[in-house]
XYZ file of C-alpha atoms in Angstrom:
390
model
C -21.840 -62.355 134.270
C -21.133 -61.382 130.658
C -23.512 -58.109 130.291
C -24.279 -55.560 132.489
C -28.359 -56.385 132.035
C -26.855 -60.022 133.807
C -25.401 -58.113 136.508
C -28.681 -55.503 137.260
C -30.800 -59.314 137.184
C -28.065 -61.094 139.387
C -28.649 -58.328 142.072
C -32.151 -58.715 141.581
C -31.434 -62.218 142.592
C -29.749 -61.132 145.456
C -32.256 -58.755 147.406
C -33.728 -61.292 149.226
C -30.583 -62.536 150.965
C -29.070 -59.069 151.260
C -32.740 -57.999 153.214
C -32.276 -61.329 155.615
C -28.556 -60.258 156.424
C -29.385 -56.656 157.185
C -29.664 -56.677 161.013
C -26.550 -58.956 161.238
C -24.812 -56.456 159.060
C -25.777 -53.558 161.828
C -25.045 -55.811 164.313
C -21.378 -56.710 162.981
C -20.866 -53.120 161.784
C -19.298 -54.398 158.451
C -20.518 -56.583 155.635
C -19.358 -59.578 156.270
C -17.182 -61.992 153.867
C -20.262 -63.698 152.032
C -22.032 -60.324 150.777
C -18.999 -58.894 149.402
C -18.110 -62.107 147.782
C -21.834 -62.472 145.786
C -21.891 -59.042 145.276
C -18.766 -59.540 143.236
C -19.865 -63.225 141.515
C -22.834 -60.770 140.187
C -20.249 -58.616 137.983
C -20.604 -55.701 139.880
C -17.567 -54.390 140.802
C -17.381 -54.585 137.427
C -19.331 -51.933 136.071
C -17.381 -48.825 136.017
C -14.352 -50.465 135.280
C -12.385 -50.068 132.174
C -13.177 -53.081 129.562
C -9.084 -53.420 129.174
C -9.069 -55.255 133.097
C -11.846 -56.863 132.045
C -14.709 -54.398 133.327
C -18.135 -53.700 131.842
C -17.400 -49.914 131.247
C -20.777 -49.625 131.383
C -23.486 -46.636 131.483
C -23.627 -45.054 134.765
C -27.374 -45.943 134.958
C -26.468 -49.185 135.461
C -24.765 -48.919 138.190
C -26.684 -46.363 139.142
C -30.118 -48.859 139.258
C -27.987 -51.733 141.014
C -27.090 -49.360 143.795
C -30.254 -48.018 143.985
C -31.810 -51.758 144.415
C -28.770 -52.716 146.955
C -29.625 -49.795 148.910
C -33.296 -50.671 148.825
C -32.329 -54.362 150.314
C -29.819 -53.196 152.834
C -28.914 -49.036 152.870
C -25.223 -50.098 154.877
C -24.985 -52.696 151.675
C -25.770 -50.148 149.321
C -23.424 -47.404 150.612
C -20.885 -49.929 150.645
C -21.580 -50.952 147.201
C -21.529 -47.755 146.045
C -18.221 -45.699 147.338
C -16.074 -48.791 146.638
C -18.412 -49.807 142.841
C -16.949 -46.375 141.741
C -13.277 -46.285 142.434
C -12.525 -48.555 139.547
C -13.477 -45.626 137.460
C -12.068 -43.288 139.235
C -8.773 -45.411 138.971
C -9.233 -45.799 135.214
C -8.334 -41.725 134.822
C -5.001 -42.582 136.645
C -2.086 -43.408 134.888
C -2.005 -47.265 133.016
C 1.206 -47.734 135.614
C -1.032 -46.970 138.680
C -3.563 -49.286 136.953
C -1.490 -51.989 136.506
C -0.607 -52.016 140.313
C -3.776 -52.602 141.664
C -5.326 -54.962 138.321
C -2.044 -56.571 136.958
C -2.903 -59.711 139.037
C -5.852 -59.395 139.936
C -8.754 -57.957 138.152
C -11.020 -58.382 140.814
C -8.754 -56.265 143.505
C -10.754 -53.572 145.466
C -10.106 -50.298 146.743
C -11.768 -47.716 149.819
C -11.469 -44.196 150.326
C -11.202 -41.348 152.509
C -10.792 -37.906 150.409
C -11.002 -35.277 153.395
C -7.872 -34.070 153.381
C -6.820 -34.618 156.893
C -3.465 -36.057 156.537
C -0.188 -34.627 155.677
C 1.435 -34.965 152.608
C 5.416 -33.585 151.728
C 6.203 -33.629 148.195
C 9.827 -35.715 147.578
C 11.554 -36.760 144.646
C 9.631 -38.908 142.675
C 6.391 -38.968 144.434
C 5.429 -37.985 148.113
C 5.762 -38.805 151.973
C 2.062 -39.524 153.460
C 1.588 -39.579 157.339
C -1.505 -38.946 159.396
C -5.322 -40.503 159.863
C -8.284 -40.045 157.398
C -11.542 -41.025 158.393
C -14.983 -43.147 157.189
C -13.208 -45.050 155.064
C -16.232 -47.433 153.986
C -15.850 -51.041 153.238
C -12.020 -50.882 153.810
C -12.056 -54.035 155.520
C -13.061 -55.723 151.729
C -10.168 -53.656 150.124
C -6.501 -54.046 149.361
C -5.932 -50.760 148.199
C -7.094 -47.033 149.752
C -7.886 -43.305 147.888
C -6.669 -40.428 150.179
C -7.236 -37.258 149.845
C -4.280 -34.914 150.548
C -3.091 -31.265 149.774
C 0.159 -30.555 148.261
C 1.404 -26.687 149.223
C 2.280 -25.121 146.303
C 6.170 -23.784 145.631
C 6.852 -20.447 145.036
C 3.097 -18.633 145.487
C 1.797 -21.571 143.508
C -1.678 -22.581 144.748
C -1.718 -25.915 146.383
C -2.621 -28.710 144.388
C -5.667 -31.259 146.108
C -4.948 -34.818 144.770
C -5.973 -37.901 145.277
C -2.919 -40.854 146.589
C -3.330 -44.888 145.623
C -1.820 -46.554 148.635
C -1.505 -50.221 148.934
C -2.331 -52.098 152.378
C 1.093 -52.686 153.360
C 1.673 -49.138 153.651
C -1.225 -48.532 156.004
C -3.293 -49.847 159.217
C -6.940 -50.016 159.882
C -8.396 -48.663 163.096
C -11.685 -49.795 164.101
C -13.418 -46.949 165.341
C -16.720 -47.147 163.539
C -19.840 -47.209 166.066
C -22.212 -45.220 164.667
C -26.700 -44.590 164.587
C -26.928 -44.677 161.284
C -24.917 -46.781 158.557
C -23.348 -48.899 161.062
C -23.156 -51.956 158.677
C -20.602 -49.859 156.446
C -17.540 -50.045 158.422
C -16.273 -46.736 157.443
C -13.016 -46.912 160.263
C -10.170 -44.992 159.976
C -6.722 -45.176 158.114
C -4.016 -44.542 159.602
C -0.454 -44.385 158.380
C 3.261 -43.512 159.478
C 5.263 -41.916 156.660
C 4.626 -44.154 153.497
C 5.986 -43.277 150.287
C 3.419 -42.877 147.411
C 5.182 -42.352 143.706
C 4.391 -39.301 141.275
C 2.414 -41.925 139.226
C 0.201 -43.179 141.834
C -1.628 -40.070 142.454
C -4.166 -37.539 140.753
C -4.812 -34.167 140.612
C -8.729 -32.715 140.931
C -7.707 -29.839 138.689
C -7.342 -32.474 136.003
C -10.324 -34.136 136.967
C -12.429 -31.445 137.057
C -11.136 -30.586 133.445
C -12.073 -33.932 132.186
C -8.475 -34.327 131.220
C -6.356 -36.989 132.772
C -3.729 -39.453 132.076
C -6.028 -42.486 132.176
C -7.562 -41.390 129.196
C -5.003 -41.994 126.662
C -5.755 -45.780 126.840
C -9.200 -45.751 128.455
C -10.453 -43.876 125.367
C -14.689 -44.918 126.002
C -17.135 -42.227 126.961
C -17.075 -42.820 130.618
C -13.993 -41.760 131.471
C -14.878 -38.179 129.932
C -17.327 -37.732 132.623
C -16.501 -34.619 135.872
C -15.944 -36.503 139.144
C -18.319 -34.041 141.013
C -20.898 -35.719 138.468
C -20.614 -39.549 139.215
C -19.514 -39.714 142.092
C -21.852 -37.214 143.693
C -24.595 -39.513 142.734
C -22.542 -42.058 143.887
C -23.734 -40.778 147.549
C -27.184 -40.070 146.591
C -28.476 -43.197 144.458
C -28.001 -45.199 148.063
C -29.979 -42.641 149.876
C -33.012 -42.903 147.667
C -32.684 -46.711 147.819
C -32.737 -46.233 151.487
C -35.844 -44.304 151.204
C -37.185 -46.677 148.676
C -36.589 -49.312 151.090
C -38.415 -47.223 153.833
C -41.377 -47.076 151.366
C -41.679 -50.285 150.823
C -41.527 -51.678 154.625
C -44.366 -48.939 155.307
C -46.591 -49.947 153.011
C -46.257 -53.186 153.563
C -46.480 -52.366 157.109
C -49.737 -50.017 156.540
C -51.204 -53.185 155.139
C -51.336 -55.072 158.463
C -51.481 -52.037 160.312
C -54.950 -51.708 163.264
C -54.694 -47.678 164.835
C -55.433 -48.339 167.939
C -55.616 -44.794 168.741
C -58.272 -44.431 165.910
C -60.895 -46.717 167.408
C -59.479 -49.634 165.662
C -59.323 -47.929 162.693
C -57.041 -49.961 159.594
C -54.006 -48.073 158.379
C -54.828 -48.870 154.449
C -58.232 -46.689 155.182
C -56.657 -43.860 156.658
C -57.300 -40.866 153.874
C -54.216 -38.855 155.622
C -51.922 -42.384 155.608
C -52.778 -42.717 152.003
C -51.639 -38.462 151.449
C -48.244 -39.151 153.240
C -47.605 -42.411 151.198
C -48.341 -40.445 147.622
C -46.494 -37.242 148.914
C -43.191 -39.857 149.450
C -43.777 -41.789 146.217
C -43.723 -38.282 144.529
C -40.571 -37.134 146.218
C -38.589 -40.693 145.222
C -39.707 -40.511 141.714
C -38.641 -37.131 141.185
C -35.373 -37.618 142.573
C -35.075 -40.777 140.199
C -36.003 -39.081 136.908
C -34.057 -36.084 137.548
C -30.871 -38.324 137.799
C -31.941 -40.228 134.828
C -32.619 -37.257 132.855
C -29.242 -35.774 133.800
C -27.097 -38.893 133.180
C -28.904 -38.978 129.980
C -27.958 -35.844 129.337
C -24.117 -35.970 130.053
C -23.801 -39.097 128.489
C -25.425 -37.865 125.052
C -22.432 -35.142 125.137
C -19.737 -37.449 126.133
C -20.695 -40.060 123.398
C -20.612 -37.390 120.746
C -16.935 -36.032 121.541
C -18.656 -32.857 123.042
C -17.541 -30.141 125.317
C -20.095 -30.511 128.548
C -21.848 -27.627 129.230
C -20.962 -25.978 132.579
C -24.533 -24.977 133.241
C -25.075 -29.097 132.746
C -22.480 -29.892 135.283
C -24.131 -27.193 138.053
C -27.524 -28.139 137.120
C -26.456 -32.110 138.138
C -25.129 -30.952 141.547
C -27.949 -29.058 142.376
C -30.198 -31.935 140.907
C -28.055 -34.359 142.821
C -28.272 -32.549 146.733
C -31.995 -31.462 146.089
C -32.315 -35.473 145.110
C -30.690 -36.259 148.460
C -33.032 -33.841 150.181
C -36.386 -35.242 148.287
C -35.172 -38.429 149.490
C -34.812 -37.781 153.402
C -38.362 -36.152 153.656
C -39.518 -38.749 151.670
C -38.566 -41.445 154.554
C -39.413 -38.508 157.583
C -42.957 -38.971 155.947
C -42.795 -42.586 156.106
C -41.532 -42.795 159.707
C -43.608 -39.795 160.750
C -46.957 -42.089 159.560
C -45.698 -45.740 160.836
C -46.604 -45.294 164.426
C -44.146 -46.240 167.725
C -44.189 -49.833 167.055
C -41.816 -48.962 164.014
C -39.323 -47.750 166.454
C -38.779 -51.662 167.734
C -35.621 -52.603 167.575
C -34.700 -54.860 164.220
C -37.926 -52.971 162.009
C -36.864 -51.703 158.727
C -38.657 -48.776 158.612
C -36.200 -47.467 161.893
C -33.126 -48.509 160.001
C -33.880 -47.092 156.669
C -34.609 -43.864 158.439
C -31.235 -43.980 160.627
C -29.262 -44.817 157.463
C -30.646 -42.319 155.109
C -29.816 -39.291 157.197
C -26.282 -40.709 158.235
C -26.265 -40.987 154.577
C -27.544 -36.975 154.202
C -24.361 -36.164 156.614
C -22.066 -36.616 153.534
C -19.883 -33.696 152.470
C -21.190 -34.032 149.190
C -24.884 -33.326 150.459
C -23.677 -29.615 151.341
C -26.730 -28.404 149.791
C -25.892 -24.687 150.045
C -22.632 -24.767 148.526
C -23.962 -26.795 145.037
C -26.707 -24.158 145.286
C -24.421 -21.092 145.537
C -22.367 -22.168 142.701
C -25.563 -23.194 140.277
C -26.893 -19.434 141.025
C -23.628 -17.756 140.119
C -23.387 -20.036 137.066
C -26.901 -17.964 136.404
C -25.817 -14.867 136.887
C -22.741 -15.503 134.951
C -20.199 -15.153 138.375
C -17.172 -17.427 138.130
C -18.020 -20.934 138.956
C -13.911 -21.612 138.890
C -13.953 -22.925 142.117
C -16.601 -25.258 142.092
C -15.415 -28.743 142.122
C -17.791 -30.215 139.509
């Protein structure tokens, strides 16, 4: 694929084959082999990753709008898709060295995650000691490479330092543990590793993310890599929820189509005035969701392109935007599962799956609704927002 318009019309291509390998992914609680591989010959792994490895470096929205149409096929696909389609830009604000480890040979190489920060880290010369287990680590059977999340104490009354460790696959083991209601197609098992030794140039502070200033930047010099992490990758998590949903709305209606109430004195679905109010009040929810994240990437990416400071009020309005999109999203589907009656609750229906998906999906950390609210009101009120991670 040589554009990222190819890529967004190469997924397209892909829907219907992603939508027939759905209940085997549940089933197999991974992707298998053959999705991973054509979502790759489509370019996108691509997107987000700097042109200089031969990425697209593309506008969010596009990956943004592939996800979304992944998700919509498949929601343990499109979560997939997702978390691992945006570490190659994450990895592009890492040092070129760090770059060159995981892209040298390989442009195509792949990386999971797991940023809790439930391992132990111990600072040494010239890098740090990692030991411990961190958890939902999503498609890390289809990666060579992991992100981990660890906190470095800080010397001297220094405060500690959260950053982010590259760690190759030699240096850890993958324990299947993953057996989940919802997003069991994702294979989000654990990591576990036994006192692996990660160098000063393989890792990443948040500090420096959240100030938009990192060492990635002096050779990845395009717009993108300008952008907060709370702001792409936050709607990294939500753009597959909405698909989900999305997905959900199209299975119902399709469904409501077909659909004889038998409760209803044989009444059809499609005629049902109340049916036809729950399937507007979900279309209105989705689209809102959308346009808010289009409006807001929009937005950030208009500053970015100019060389402009980003507004602070811009980054707390895209959290907020982003967890109240997440939210729009799950009552969305609850309206669509609510109306689709108990045959929907078979066994192999989409409408079930979506549902069970979207709110494992709403589980997230990121989704933590109250916290991205608390910091956009004392943004408002002119409070210190310094430890918000946007």
């Amino acid at each position: 694929m040589n554009s990222p318009d190819a890529v967004i019309a190469g997924v397209r291509e892909l829907l219907p084959v992603l939508r027939e390998r759905a209940q085997e992914t549940e089933d197999r609680r991974a992707l298998s082999a053959e999705t991973v591989k054509s979502l790759a010959e489509t370019g996108f792994f691509r997107l987000l990753q700097p042109a200089r490895y031969g990425g697209f470096e593309a506008d969010p929205m596009y990956f943004y709008t592939a996800v979304r149409l992944i998700a919509g096929a498949c929601g343990s696909t499109g979560w997939v898709a997702s978390v691992v389609g945006v570490h190659p830009w994450q990895l592009g604000l890492f040092p070129d060295h760090a770059q060159q480890d995981v892209w040298g040979a390989d442009g195509e190489t792949r990386m999971s995650s797991s940023y809790a920060p439930t391992g132990k880290v111990r600072a040494v010369e010239g890098g740090y000691r990692l030991s411990g287990r961190w958890s939902f680590s999503s498609g890390c059977d289809h990666a060579t490479w992991v992100l981990l999340g660890g906190i470095v104490m800080g010397d001297d009354g220094q405060p500690p330092d959260f950053r982010t460790f590259l760690v190759p696959i030699g240096d850890y083991v993958i324990e299947d543990v993953w057996n989940t209601i919802g997003l069991r197609g994702t294979g989000s098992n654990d990591i576990v590793i036994e006192d692996a030794f990660v160098p000063a140039y393989r890792s990443l502070s948040f500090s420096d993310t959240a100030k938009c200033v990192c060492p990635g930047q002096e050779l990845n010099t395009g717009p993108l890599y300008r952008i907060p992490y709370g702001s792409i990758f936050s709607y990294a998590i939500t753009t597959p929820i909405i698909g989900m949903a999305e997905g959900a709305y199209e299975a119902h209606v399709d469904y409501q189509r077909k659909r004889v109430r038998a409760a209803y004195a044989g009444t059809k679905a499609v005629e049902d005035p109340f049916s036809q109010v729950k399937v507007a009040e979900a279309a209105i929810e989705l689209d809102a969701a959308w346009r808010a994240l289009e409006g807001n990437m929009r937005e950030l990416m208009g500053h970015v392109t100019a060389g402009e400071k980003i507004p602070m009020r811009l980054r707390l309005r895209i959290r907020r935007d982003q967890v109240h999109g997440t939210a729009q999203a799950i009552d969305a589907v609850d309206r669509l599962f609510e109306n689709s009656g108990g045959r929907a609750l078979a066994v192999g229906t989409p409408i079930q799956r979506f549902w069970r998906d979207a709110h494992a999906g709403r589980v997230h950390a990121i989704n933590d609704a109250e916290r991205a609210l608390v910091m956009f009101g004392r943004g408002e009120f002119g409070l210190s927002v310094a430890d918000a991670m946007v």
